[in-house]
Coordinates of C-alpha atoms and ligand atoms in Angstrom, one line a residue:
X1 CA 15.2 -10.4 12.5
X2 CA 14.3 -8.5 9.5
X3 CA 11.8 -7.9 7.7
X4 CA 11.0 -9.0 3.8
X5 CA 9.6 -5.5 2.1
X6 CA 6.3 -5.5 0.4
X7 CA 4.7 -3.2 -1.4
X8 CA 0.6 -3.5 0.2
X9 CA -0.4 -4.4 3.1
X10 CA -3.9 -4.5 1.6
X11 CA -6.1 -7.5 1.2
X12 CA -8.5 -8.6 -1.3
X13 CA -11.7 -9.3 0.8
X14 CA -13.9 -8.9 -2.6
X15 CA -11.9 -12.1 -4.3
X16 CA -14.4 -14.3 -4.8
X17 CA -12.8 -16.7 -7.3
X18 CA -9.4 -16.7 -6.2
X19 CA -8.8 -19.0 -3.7
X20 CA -7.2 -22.2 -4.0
X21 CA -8.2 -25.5 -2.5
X22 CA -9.5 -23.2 0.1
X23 CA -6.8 -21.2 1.2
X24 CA -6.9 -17.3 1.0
X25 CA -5.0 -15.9 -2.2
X26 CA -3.8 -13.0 0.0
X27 CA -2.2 -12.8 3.4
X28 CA -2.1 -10.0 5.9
X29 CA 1.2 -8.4 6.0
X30 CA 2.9 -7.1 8.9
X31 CA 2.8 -2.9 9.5
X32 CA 6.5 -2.4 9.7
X33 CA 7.4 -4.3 6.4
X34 CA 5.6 -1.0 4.8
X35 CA 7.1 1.6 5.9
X36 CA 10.6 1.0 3.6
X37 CA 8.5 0.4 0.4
X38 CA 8.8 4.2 -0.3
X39 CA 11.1 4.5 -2.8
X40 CA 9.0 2.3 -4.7
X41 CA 6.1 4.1 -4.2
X42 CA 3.2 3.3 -2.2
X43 CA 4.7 4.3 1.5
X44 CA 2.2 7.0 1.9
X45 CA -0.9 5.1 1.5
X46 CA 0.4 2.3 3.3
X47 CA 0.7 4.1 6.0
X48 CA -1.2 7.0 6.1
X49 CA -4.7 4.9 6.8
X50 CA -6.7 7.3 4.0
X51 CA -9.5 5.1 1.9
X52 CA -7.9 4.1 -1.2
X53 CA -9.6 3.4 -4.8
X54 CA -10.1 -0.7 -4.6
X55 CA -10.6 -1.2 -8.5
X56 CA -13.4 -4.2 -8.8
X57 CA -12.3 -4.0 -12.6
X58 CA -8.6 -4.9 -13.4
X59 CA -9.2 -6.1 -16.7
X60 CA -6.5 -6.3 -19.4
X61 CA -8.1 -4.5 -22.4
X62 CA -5.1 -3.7 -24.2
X63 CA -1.3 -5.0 -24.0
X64 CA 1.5 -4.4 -26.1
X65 CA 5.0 -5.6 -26.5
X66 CA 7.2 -2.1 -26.3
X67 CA 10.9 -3.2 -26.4
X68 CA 13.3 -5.7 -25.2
X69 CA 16.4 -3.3 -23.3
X70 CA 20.0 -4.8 -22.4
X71 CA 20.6 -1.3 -20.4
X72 CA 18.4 0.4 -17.9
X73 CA 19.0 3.7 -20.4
X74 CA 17.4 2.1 -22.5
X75 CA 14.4 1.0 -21.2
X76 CA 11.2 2.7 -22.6
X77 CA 11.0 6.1 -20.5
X78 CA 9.7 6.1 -17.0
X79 CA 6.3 6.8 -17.6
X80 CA 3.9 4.5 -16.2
X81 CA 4.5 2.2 -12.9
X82 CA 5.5 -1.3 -13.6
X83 CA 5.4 -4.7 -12.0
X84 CA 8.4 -7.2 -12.9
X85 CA 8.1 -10.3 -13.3
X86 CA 10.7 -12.6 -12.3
X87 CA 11.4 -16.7 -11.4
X88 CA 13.5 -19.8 -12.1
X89 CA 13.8 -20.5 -15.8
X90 CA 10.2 -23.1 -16.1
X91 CA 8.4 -21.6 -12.9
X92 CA 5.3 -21.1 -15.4
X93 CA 6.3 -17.3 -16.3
X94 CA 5.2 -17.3 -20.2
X95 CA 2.1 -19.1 -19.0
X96 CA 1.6 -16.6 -16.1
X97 CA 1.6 -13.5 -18.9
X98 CA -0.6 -15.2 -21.0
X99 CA -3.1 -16.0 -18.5
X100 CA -2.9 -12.0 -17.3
X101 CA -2.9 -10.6 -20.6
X102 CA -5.0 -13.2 -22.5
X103 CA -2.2 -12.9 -25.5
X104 CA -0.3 -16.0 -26.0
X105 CA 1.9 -13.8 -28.8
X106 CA 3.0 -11.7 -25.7
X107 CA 5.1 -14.5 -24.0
X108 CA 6.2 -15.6 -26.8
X109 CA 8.5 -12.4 -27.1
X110 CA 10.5 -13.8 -24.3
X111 CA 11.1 -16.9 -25.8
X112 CA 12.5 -15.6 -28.3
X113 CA 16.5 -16.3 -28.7
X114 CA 18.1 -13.2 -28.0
X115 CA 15.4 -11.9 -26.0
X116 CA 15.7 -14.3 -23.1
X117 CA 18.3 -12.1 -21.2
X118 CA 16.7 -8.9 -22.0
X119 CA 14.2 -6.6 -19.8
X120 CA 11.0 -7.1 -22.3
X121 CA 8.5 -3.9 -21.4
X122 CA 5.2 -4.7 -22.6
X123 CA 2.4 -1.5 -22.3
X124 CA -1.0 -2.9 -20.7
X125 CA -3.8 -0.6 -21.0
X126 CA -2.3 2.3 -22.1
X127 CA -1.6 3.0 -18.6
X128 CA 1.3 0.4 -17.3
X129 CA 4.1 -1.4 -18.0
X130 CA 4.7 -5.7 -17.4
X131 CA 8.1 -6.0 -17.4
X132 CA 9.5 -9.9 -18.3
X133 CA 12.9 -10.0 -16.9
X134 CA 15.4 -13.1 -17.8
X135 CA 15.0 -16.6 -15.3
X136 CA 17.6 -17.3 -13.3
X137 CA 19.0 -21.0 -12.0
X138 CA 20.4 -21.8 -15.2
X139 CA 23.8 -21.6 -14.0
X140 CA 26.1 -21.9 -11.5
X141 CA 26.9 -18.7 -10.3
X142 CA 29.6 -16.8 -7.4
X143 CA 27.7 -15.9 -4.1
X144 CA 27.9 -12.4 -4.8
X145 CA 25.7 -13.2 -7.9
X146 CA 24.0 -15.9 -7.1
X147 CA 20.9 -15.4 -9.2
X148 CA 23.1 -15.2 -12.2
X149 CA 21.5 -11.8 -13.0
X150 CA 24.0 -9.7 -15.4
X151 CA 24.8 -5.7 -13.9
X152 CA 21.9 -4.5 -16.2
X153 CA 19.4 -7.0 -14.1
X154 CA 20.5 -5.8 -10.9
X155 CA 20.6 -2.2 -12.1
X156 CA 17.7 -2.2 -13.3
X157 CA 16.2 -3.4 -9.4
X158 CA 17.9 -0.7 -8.1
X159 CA 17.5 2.3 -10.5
X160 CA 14.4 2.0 -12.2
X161 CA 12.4 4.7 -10.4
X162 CA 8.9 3.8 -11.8
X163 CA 9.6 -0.3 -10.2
X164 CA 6.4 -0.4 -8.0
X165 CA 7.2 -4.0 -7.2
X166 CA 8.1 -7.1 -8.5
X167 CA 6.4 -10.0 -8.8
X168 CA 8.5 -13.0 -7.8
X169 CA 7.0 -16.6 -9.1
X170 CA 7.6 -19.9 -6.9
X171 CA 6.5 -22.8 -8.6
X172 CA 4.1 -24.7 -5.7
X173 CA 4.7 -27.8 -7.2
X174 CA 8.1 -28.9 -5.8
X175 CA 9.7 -28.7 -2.3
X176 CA 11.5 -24.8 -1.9
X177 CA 14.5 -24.5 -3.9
X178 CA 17.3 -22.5 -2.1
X179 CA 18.1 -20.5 -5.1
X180 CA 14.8 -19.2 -4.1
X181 CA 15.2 -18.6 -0.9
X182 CA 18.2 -16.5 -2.0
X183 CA 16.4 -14.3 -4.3
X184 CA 13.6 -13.4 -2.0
X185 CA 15.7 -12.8 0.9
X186 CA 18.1 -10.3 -1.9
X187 CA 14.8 -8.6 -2.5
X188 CA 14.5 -8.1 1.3
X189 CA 18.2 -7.0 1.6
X190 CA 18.3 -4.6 -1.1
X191 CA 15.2 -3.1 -0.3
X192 CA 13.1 -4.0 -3.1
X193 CA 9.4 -4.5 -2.8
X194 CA 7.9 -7.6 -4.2
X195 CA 5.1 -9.9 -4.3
X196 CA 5.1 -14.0 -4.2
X197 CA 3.1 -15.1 -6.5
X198 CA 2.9 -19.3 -6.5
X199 CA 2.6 -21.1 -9.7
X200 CA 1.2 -24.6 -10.8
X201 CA -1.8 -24.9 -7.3
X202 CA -3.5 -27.5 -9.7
X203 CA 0.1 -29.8 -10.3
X204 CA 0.5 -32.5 -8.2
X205 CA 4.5 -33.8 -8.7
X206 CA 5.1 -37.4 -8.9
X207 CA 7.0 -38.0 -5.4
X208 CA 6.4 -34.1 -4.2
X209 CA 4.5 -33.1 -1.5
X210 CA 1.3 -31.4 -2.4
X211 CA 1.3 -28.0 -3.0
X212 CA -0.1 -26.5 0.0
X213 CA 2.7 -28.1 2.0
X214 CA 5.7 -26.9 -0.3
X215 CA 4.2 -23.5 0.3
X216 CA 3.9 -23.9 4.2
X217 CA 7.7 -24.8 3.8
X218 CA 8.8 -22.1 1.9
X219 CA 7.2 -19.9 4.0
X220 CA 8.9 -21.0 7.4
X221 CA 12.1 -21.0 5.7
X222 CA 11.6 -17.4 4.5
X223 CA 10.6 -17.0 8.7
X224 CA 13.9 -18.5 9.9
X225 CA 15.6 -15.6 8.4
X226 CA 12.3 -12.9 7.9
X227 CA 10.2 -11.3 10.8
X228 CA 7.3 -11.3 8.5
X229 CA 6.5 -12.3 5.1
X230 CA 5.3 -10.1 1.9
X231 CA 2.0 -10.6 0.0
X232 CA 1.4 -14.0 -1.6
X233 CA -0.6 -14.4 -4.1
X234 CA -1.7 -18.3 -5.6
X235 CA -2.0 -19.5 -9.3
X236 CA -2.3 -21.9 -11.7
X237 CA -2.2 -20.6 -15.4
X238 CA -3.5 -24.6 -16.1
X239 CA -6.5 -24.2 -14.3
X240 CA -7.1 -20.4 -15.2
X241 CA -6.6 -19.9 -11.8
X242 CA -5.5 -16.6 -9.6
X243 CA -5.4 -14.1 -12.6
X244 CA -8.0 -11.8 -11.0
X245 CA -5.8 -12.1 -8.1
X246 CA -2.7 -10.5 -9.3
X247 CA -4.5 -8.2 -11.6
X248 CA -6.3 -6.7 -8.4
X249 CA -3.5 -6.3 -6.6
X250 CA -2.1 -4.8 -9.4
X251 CA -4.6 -2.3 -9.4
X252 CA -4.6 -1.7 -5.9
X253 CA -0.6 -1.3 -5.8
X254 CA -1.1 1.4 -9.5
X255 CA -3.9 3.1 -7.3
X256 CA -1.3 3.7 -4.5
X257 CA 1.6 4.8 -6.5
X258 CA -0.9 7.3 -8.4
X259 CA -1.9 9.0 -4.9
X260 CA 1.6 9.4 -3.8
X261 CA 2.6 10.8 -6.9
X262 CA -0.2 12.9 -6.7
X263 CA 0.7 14.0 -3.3
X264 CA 4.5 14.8 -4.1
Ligands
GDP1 P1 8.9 -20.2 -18.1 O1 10.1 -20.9 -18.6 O2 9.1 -19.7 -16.7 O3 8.5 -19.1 -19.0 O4 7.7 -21.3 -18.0 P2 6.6 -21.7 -19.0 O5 5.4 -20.8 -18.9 O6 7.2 -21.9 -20.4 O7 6.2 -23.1 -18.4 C1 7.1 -24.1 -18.2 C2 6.4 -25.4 -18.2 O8 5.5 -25.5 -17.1 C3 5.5 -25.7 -19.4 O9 5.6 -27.0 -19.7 C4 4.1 -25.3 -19.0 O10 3.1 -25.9 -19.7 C5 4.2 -25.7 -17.5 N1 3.3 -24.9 -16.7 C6 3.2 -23.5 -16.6 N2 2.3 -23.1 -15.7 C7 1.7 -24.2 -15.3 C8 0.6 -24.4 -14.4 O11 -0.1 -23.5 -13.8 N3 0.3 -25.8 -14.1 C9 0.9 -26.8 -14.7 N4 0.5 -28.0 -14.4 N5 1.9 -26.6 -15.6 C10 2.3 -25.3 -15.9

């Protein structure tokens, strides 16, 4: 069995508003799945044990839409670490940027026609980058490409050296989709370190399950095939719920790329 790479193994103990019907917004992860998160840059504190910076303040006081790129050459230069955000076409994505940034006119950027299949960098804080990549599940697809990502989408996974992780949305409303499935177990094969984030907590689907138990079933099919599972965070952009969640874990995951990188 493998494992599924994350990018912390650090949890949140000072969340106070983030849980969800009473379940924990972040879960342990296991040591191992650390130590090939590297490359995207927060090895060293994962697994060097040193106290590091837990931000109480992640607040988005400034964000900015930068560009939309169809080639990993031209993405805005490598400056700052960024955190992509990525899930079937109506998994709440717009919704979850609004909710994080607070600017509805942000979102909107990816709705835009012609945007949709481009890598949209937007600049929060002064200090890193959101990245909007396109939706997948739109199409049916060969198994090499089963995400119906273009070569610039999966380039851009591989190549863009600042990628501190991505941020992979599963909407918690209906049962696990397999297309899914597939996308966080290509994340695991390829090395990539991301974060589940869950979507729509407060949305109770006519003849779904609740959302607690679509979750629970995602998460043993993602252990059928993964030793151990990476970070997952909960939401619900309706109910204003979970932002301080991802923006501290964020911050921790920044905080950790700015050590190694002062270390190198
Ligand atoms: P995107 O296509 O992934 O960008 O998804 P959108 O943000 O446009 O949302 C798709 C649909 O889901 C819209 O009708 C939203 O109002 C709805 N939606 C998004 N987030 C939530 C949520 O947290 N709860 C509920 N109930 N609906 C949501």
């Amino acid at each position: 069995m493998q494992n599924l790479y994350s990018s912390s193994r650090f949890n949140d103990e000072d969340d106070e508003d983030d849980s969800i019907h009473g379940t924990p917004v972040h879960q342990e992860v296991d040591e191992r799945t650390l130590l090939h998160s590297a490359s995207h840059g927060s090895e060293t504190a994962g697994s060097g044990g040193g106290k590091v910076a837990r931000p109480k303040q992640a607040r988005v006081k400034s964000a900015e839409f930068i560009k939309s790129s169809v080639r990993v050459e031209d993405c805005p230069p490598p400056i700052y670490p960024e955190f992509a955000v990525i899930g079937r076409g109506n998994v709440g994505k717009a919704s979850l940027i609004n909710l994080l940034t607070g600017r509805n006119a942000l979102a909107m950027v990816s709705k835009t026609p012609g945007k949709t299949k481009c890598i949209n960098h937007f600049c929060i804080n002064k200090s890193w980058y959101l990245v909007d990549l396109p939706g997948y599940g739109y199409a049916r697809t060969s198994k090499e490409n089963i995400m119906g990502w273009n070569k610039f989408t999966r380039d851009y996974f591989a190549n863009r050296e600042t990628l501190v992780s991505v941020l992979l949305l599963i909407d918690a409303s209906i049962p696990p989709m397999d297309i899914d499935i597939q996308c966080a177990s290509w994340f695991g094969e390829s090395e990539i370190p991301f974060t589940i984030v869950y979507t729509k907590l407060d949305k109770k689907k006519k003849g779904c399950p609740p959302a607690e138990e679509n979750i629970r079933e995602f998460e043993q099919r993602l252990l059928e095939q993964w030793e151990s599972l990476p970070v997952t965070l909960r939401t619900s952009s309706k109910a204003g719920l979970g932002k301080n969640g991802v923006l501290q874990h964020i911050a921790q995951l920044r905080a950790l790329y700015h050590q190694e990188a002062s270390i190198k």
